Coordinates of C-alpha atoms and ligand atoms in Angstrom, one line a residue:
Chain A
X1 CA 51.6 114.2 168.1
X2 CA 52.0 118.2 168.1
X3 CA 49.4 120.4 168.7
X4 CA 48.4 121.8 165.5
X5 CA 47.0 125.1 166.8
X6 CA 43.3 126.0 166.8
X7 CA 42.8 126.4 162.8
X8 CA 44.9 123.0 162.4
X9 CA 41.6 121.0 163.6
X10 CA 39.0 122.0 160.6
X11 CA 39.2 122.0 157.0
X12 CA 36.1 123.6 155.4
X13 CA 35.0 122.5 152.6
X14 CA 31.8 124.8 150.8
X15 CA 29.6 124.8 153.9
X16 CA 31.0 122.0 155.8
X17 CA 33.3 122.0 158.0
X18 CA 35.7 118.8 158.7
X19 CA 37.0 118.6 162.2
X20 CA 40.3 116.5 162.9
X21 CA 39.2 114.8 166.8
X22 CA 42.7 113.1 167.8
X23 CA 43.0 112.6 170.6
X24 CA 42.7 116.6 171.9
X25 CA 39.1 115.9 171.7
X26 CA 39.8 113.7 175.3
X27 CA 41.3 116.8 177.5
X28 CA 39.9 120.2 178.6
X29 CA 41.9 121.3 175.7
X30 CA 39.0 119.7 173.4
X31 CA 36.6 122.2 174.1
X32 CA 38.5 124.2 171.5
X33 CA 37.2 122.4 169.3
X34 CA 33.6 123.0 170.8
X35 CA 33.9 126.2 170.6
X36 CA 35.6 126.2 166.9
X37 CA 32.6 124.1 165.8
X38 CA 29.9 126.4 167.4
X39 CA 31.6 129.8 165.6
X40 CA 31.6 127.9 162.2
X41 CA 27.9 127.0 163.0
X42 CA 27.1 130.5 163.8
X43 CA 28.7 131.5 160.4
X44 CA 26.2 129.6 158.4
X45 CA 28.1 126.5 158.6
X46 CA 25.7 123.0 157.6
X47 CA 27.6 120.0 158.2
X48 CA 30.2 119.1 160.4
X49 CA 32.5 115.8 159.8
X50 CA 34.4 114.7 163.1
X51 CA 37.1 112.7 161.5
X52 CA 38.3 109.9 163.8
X53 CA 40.8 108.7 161.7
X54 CA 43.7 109.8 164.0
X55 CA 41.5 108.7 167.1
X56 CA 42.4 105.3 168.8
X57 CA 40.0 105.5 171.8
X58 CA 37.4 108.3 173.1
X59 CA 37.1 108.4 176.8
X60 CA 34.1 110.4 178.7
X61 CA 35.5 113.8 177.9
X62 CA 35.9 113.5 174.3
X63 CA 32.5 112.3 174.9
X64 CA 31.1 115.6 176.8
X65 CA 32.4 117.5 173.8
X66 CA 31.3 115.4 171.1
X67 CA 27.2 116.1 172.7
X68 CA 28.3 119.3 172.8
X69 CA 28.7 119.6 169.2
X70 CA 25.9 117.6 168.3
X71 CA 23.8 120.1 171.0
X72 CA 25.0 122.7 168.9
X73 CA 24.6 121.6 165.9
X74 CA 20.6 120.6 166.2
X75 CA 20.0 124.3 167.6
X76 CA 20.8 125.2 164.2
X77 CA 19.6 122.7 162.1
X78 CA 23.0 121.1 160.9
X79 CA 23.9 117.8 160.6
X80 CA 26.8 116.2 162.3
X81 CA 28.9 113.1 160.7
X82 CA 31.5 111.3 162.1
X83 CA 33.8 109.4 159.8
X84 CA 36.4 107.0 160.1
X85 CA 35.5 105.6 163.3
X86 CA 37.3 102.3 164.5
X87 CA 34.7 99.4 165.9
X88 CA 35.6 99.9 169.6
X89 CA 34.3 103.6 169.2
X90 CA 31.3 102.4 167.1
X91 CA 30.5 99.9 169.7
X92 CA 30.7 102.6 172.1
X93 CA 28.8 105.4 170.7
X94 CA 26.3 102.7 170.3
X95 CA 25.7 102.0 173.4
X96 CA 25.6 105.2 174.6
X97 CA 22.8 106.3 171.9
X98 CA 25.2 108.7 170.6
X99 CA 24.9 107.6 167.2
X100 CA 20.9 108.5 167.0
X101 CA 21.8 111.9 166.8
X102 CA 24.5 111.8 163.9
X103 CA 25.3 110.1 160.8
X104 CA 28.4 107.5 161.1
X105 CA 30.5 107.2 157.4
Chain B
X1 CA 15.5 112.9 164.1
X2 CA 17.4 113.6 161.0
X3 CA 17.3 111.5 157.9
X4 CA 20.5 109.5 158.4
X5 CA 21.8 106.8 156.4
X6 CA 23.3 105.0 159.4
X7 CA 24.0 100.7 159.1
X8 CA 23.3 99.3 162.5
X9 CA 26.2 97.4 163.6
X10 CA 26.4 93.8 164.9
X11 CA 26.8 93.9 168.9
X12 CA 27.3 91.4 170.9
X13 CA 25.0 92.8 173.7
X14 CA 27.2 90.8 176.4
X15 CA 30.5 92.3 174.9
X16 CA 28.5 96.0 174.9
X17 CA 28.0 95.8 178.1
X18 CA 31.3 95.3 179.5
X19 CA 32.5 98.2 176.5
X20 CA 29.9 100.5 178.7
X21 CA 31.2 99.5 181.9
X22 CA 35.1 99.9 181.3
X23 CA 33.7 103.0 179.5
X24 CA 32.0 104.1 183.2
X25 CA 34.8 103.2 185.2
X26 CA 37.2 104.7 183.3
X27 CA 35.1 108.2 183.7
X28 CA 35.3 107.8 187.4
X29 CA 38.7 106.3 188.0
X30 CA 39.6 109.9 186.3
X31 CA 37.2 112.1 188.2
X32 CA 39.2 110.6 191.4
X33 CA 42.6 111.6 190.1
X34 CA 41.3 115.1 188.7
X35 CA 40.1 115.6 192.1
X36 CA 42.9 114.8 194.1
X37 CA 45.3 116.4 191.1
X38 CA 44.4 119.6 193.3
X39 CA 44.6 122.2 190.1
X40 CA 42.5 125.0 189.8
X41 CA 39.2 124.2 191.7
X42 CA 36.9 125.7 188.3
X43 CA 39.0 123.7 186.3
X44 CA 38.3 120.7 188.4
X45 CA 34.7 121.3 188.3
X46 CA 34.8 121.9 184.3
X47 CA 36.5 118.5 183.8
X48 CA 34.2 116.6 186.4
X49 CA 31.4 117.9 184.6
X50 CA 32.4 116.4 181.2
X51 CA 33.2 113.2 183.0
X52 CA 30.3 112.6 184.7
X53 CA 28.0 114.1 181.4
X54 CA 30.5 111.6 179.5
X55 CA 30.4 108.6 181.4
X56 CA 26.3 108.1 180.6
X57 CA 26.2 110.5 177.4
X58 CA 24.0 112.5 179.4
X59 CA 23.2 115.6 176.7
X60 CA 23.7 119.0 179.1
X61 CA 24.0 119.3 183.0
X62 CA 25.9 121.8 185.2
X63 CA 27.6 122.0 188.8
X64 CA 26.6 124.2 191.4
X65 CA 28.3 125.2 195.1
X66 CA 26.2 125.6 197.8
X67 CA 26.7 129.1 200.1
X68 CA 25.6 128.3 203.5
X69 CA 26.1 132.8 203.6
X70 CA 23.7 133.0 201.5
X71 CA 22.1 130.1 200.9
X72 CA 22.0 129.9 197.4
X73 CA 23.4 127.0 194.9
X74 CA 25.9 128.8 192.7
X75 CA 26.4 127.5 189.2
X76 CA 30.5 127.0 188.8
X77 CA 30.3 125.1 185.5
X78 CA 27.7 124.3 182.8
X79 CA 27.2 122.6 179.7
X80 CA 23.9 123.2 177.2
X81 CA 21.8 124.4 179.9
X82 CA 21.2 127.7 178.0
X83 CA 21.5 131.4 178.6
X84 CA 18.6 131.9 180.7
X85 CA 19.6 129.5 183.2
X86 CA 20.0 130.9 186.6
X87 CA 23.6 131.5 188.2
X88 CA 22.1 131.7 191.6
X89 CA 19.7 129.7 193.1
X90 CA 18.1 130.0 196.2
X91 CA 17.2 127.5 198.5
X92 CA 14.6 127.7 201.4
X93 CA 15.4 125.6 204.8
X94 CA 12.8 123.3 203.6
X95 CA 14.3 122.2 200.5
X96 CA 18.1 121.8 202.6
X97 CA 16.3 119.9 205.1
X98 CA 15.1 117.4 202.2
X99 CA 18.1 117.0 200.8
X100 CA 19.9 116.4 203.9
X101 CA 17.1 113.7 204.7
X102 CA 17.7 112.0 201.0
X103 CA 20.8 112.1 201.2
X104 CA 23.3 111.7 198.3
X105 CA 20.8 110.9 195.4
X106 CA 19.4 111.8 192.1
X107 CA 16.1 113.5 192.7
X108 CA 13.7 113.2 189.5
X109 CA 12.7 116.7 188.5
X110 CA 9.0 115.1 187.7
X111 CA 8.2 113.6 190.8
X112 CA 9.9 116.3 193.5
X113 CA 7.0 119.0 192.8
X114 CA 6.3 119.3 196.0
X115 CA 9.6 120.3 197.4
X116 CA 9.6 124.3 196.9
X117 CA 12.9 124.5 195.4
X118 CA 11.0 122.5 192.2
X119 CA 8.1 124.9 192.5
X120 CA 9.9 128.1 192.1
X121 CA 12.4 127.1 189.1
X122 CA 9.8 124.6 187.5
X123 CA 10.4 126.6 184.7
X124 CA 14.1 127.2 184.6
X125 CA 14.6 123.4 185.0
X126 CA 11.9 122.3 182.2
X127 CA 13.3 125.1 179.5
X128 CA 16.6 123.7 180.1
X129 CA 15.5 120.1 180.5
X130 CA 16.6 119.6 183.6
X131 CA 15.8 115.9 184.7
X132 CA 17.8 114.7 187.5
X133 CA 19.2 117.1 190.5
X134 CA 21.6 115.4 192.5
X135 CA 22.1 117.4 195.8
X136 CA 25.9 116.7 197.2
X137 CA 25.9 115.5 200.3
X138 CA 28.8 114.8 202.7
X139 CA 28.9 113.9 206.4
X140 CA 25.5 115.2 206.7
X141 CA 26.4 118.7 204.6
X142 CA 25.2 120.1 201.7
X143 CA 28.2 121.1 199.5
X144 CA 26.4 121.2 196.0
X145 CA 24.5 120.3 193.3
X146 CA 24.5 118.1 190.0
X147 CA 22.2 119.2 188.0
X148 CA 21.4 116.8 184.8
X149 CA 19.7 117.0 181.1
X150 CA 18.2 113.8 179.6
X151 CA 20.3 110.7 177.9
X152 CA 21.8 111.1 174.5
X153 CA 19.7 107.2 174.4
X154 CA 16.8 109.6 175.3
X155 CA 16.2 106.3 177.6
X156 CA 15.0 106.8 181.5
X157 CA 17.8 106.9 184.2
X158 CA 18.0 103.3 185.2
X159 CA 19.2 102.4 188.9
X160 CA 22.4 101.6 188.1
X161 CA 22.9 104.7 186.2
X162 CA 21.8 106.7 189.5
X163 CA 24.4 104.5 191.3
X164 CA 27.4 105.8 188.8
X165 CA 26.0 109.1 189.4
X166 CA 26.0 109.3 193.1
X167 CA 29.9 107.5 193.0
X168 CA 31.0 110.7 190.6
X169 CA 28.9 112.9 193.0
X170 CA 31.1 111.8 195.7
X171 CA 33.7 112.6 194.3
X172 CA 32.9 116.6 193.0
X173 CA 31.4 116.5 196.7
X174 CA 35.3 116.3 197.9
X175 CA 36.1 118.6 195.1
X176 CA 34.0 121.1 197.0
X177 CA 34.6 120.2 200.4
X178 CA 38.3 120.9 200.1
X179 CA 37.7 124.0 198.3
X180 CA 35.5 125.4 200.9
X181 CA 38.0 124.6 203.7
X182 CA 41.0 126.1 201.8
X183 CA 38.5 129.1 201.3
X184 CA 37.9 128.8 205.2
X185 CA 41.8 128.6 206.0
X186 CA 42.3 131.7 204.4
X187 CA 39.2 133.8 205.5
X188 CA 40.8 133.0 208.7
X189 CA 44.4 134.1 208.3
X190 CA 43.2 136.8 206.7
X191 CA 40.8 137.7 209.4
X192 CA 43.5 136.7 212.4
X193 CA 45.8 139.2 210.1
X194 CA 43.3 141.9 210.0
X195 CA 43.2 141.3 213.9
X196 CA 46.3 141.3 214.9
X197 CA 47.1 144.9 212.1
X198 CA 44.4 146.2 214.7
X199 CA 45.5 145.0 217.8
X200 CA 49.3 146.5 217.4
X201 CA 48.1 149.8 215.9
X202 CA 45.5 150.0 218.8
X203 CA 48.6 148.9 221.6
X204 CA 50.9 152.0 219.8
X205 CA 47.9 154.3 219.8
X206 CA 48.1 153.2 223.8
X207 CA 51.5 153.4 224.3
X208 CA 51.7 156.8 222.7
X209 CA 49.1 158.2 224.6
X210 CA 50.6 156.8 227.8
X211 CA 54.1 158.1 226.9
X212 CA 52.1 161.3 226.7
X213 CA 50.0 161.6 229.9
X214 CA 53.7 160.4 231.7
X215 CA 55.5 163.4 230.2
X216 CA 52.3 165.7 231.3
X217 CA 53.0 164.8 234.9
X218 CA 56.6 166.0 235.0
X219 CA 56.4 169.9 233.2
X220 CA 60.2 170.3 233.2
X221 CA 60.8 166.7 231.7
X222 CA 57.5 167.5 229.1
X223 CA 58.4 165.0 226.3
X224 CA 60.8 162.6 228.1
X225 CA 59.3 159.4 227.0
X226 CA 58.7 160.0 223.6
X227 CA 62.5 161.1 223.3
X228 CA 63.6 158.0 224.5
X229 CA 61.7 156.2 222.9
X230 CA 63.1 157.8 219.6
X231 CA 66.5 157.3 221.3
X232 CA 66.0 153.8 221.8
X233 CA 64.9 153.5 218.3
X234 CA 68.1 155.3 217.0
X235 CA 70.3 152.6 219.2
X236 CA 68.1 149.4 218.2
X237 CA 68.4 150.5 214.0
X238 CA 72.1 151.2 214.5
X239 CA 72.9 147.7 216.4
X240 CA 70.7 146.0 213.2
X241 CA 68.1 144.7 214.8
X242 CA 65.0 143.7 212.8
X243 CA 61.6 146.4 212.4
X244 CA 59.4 144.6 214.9
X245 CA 63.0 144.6 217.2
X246 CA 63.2 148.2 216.9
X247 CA 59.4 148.7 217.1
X248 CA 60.0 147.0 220.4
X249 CA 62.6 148.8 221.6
X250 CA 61.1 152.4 221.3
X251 CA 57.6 151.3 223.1
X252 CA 60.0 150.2 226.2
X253 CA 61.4 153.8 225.6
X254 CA 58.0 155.5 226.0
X255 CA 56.9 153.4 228.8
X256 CA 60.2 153.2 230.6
X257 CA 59.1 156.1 233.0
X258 CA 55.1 154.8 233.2
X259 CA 55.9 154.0 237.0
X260 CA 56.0 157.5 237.5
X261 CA 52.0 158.0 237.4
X262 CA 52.1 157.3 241.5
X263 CA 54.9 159.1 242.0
X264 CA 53.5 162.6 243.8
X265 CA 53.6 165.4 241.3
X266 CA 55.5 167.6 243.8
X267 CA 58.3 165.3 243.9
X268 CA 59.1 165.0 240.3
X269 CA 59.1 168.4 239.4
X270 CA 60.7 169.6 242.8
X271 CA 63.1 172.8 241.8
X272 CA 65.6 171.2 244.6
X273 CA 67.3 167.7 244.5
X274 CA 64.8 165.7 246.3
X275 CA 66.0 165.0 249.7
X276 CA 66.5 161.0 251.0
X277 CA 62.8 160.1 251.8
X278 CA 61.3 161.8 248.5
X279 CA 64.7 160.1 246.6
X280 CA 63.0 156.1 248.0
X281 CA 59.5 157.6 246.9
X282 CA 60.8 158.3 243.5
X283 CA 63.2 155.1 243.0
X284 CA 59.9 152.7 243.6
X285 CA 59.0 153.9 240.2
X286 CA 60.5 151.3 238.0
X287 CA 59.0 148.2 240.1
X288 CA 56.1 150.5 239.9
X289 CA 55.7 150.2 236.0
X290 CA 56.6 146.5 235.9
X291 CA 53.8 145.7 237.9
X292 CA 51.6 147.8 235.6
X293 CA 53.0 146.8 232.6
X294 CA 53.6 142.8 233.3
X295 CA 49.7 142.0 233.2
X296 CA 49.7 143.2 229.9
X297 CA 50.4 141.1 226.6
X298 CA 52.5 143.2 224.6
X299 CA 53.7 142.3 220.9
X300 CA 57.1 143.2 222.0
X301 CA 59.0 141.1 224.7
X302 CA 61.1 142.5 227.6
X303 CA 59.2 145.6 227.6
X304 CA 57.7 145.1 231.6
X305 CA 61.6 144.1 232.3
X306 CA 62.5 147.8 230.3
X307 CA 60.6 149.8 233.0
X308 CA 61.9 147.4 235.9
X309 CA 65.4 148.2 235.3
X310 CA 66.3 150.8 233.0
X311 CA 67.9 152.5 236.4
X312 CA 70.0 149.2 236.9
X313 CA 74.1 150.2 236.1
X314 CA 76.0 147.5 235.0
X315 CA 78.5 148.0 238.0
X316 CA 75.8 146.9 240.2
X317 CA 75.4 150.3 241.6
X318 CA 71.9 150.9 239.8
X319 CA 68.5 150.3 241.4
X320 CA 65.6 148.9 242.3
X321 CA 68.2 145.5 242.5
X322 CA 71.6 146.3 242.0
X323 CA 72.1 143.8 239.5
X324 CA 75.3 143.5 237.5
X325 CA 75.7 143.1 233.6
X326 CA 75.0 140.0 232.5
X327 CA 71.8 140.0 235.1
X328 CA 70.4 143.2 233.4
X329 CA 68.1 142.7 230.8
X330 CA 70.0 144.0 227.1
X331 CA 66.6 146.1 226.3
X332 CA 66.8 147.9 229.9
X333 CA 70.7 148.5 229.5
X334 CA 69.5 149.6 225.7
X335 CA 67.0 152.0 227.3
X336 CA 68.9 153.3 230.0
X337 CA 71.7 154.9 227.8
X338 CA 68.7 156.6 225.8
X339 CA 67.5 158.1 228.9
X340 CA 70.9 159.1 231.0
X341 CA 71.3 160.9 227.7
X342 CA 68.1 162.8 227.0
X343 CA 68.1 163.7 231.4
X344 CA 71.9 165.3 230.3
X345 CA 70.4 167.0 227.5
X346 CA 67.4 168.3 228.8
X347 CA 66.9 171.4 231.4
X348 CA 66.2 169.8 234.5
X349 CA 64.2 171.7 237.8
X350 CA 67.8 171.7 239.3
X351 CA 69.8 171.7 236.7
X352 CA 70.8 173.2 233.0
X353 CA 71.3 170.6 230.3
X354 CA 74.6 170.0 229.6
X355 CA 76.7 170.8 226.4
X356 CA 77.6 168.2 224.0
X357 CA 81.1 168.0 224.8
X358 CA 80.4 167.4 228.2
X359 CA 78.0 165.0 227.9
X360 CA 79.8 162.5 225.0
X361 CA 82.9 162.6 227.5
X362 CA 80.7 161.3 230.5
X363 CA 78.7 158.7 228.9
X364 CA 82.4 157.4 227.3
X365 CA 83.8 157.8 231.4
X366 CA 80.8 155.8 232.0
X367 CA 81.2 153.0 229.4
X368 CA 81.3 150.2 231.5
X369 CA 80.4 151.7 234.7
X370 CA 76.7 152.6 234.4
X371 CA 77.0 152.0 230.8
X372 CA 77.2 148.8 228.3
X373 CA 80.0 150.2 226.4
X374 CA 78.7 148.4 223.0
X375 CA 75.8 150.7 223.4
X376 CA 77.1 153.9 223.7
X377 CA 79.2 153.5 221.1
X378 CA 75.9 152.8 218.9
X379 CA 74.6 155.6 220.2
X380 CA 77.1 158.0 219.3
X381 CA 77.7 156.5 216.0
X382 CA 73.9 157.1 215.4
X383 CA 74.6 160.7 215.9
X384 CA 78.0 160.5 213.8
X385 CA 76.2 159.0 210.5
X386 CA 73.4 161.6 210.8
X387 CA 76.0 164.2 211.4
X388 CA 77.8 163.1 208.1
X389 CA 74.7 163.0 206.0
X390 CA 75.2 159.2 205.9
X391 CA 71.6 158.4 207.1
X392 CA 69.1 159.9 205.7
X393 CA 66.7 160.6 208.8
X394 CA 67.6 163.6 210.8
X395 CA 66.1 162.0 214.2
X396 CA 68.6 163.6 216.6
X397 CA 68.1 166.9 214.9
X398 CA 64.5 166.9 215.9
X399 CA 65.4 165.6 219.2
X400 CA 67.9 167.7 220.5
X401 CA 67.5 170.9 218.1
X402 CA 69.7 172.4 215.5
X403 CA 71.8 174.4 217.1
X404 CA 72.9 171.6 219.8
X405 CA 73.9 169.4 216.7
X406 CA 75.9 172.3 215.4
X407 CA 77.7 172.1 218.2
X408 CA 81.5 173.5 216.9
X409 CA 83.6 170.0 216.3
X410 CA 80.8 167.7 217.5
X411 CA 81.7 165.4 214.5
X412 CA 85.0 165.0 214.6
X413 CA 84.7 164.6 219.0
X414 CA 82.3 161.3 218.4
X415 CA 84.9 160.2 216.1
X416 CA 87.8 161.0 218.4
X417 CA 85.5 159.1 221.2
X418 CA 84.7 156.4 218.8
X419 CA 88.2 155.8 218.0
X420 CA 89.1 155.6 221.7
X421 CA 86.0 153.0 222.6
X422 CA 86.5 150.9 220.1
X423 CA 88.5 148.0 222.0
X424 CA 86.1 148.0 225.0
X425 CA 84.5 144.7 225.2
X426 CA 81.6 145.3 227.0
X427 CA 82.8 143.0 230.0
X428 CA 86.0 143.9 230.6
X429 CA 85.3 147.4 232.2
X430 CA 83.3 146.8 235.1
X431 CA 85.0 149.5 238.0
X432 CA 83.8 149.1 241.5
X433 CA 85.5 152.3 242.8
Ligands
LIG501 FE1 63.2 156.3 235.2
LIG502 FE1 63.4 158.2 232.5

């Protein structure tokens, strides 16, 4: 997969804000996305969707930057979704008690 | 908590976990590799942090390096801890002397109050919700700090999460380790450079100053040493030797002479040639400066062997040990053209310096006699390509005065003599009339 650049990641959508994980969100190179997330949320921004769609497996990196977000986003009051996720990265998220914090579509 | 319209999954708790474990592992089989990947030390820190904030969903946490300077935990890398967290932290003997006597192990924020470390950022740690501090430990150093927020679970650390913990702490420990003996390498060059910049300039400060209080001794020879010194130089750069080579080769110039200190002042500036007795006093000189200079370390070899025979001719005629070519050391043969030719050029107590003409035809008469041919012939084709404008310093100006290098047909005399030399092989010549 190419790298599709900094604005590639997020479609907004009214005041949410849909981010594309792939598999960047498992290297330092995911903290882009971090930081992408945290301007959007700064602009006003209520709801971001992680889409996982593209994602096969999230290793402990991509989970450091996913609590990032989610850190993020509850010191503004938004809400974080995450959509699309396969069962292995259910299971996971899960476990980990990651999914108290967000909603899973 | 939000409102969220999440379905609880079915889990098979035996299958989760192993899905947690693999999940673990896999965070520290990568901290290994990005640790020994040797990149960027902050970027090693940056991606340890995620892993080991990753590996347990651990919400914020940061990594700090212990200064032993200044004895302070320095953040390198953290994650949600929040503005007002402190980059510096500073740790009292007591609180190292804990550590060290814990050892590598999470420390509970809410049961260490009694440690002052906990007492004086209480609050730091509790705005940023600090829970665990694990103090990196190796080989009974302290090398840093883990500092951790609570569980994404919001559960209690459980044993075996301290366990994973202290096994990724290891590892950053090495992280940091190696860092701070690279950083220790290199404060060391740097400091053995700094040294060594200081000793040389302090040995030429020396060396000048002895060339100086030589050339106060003898008032008709006033500046001897430096001038052969600079002559020595002028041969050295012309035969294409290296800087530190023709560094080398000028401080045997300036101290070629330093024997001279215990000569008697009357007999090096007697107005008379000196008669037989005075002539031995005088001729002691070279053995003289060896035995001063030999105790010495200088940065430049062969200079002690400079002083003991720069009066040494390759015919074997030379003194203190009549030793022939080959035997004669190249930097004494190198330094006793420069100063047979500054003696000829100078005004002596007996004697007139010489005119140019005179004075290229005797060193060439010479070539191979007193002289090593190879050297003259740099010598004079120093003087040649300054003469020409084809070198850009204007060394033997200074030295021997503009009017002596304007000497009518100087130039075209070296090149005449140049022309003539040029077959000599240096050990082909040797006369023993
Ligand atoms: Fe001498
Ligand atoms: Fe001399």
């Amino acid at each position: 997969m190419s790298d599709p650049g900094y604005s590639g990641f997020f479609k907004e959508q009214g005041d949410t804000a849909i981010v594309h994980a792939g598999d960047y969100l498992n290297k330092l190179s995911g903290e882009r996305i971090e930081r992408e997330c945290r301007e959007r949320l700064k602009g006003g921004c209520r709801e971001i969707v992680v889409d996982f769609s593209q994602t096969e497996i999230v290793n402990s990196i991509g989970v450091s930057i996913l609590l990032g977000v989610i850190d993020s986003a509850a010191g503004t009051g938004a809400r974080v979704v995450f959509s699309d996720l396969n069962q292995n990265t259910v299971e996971l998220f899960e476990m980990l008690g990651i999914t108290k914090h967000v909603e899973v579509r | 908590m939000k409102d969220l319209n999440y379905k609880q999954p079915r889990i098979n708790p035996l299958a989760a976990e192993r899905g947690k474990l693999i999940h673990t592992f896999g965070a520290l089989a990568e901290l290994g590799q990005e640790v020994s990947n040797r990149q960027g030390f902050h970027e090693t820190i940056r991606t340890s942090l995620h892993l080991i904030l990753g590996s347990l969903a651990i919400m914020r946490g940061g990594v700090a390096r212990f200064s032993r300077f200044s004895h302070e935990l320095n953040m390198v890398a953290g994650r949600g801890l929040g503005d007002n967290f402190p980059l510096s932290l500073a740790l009292c003997y007591e609180d190292e002397r804990q550590f060290l006597a814990a050892g590598l192990y999470p420390i509970e924020n809410s049961q260490a109050k009694a440690l002052p470390f906990f007492q004086v950022y209480d609050r730091s740690l509790e705005i940023s919700r600090v829970e665990l501090v694990l103090p990196l430990i190796m080989r009974g150093e302290l090398l840093g700090a883990v500092f951790l927020g609570e569980k994404a679970s919001g559960d209690r650390y459980t044993s075996h999460d301290k366990d994973v913990l202290c096994a990724m702490g290891r590892h950053i420990g090495v992280a940091i380790a190696q860092r701070n003996m690279l950083a220790e390498l290199e404060r060391k060059a740097e400091e053995n450079h700094d040294l060594y910049e200081n000793l040389k300039t302090t040995y030429k400060d020396t060396v000048r100053a002895f060339a100086a209080a030589i050339d106060r001794k003898d008032k008709y020879t006033e500046g001897h040493s430096v001038r052969v010194g600079k002559y020595a130089e002028a041969i050295a750069s012309e035969l294409g030797w290296n800087a530190e080579e023709i560094e080398g080769a000028a401080v045997a110039g300036y101290l070629h002479d330093v024997g001279k200190i215990t000569v008697e002042r009357k007999i090096i500036n007697a107005p008379y040639r000196i008669n037989a007795k005075e002539s031995s006093e005088l001729n002691k000189h070279p053995g003289v400066g060896f035995e001063i200079l030999q105790p010495i370390h200088h940065p430049y070899a062969d200079v002690p062997l400079a002083a003991k025979y720069h009066h040494e001719r390759i015919d074997g005629r030379g003194y203190p040990d009549g030793l022939y070519d080959t035997d004669i050391p190249y930097i004494a043969k190198l330094v006793n053209v420069a100063d047979s030719f500054d003696a000829m050029t100078t005004d002596r107590p007996y004697k007139r310096r010489r005119p140019a003409n005179e004075v290229i035809d005797d060193m060439k008469r010479n070539a191979g006699k007193q002289f090593a041919p190879e050297l003259v012939t740099a010598f004079f084709r120093g003087m040649l390509r300054e003469l020409n404008g084809e070198s850009p310093e204007r060394r033997f100006r200074k030295l021997l005065g503009r009017e002596y290098m304007e000497t009518e047909g100087l130039s075209a005399m070296l090149q005449t003599t140049l022309n003539e030399m040029a077959p000599t092989s240096p050990l082909t010549y040797v006369s023993f009339d």
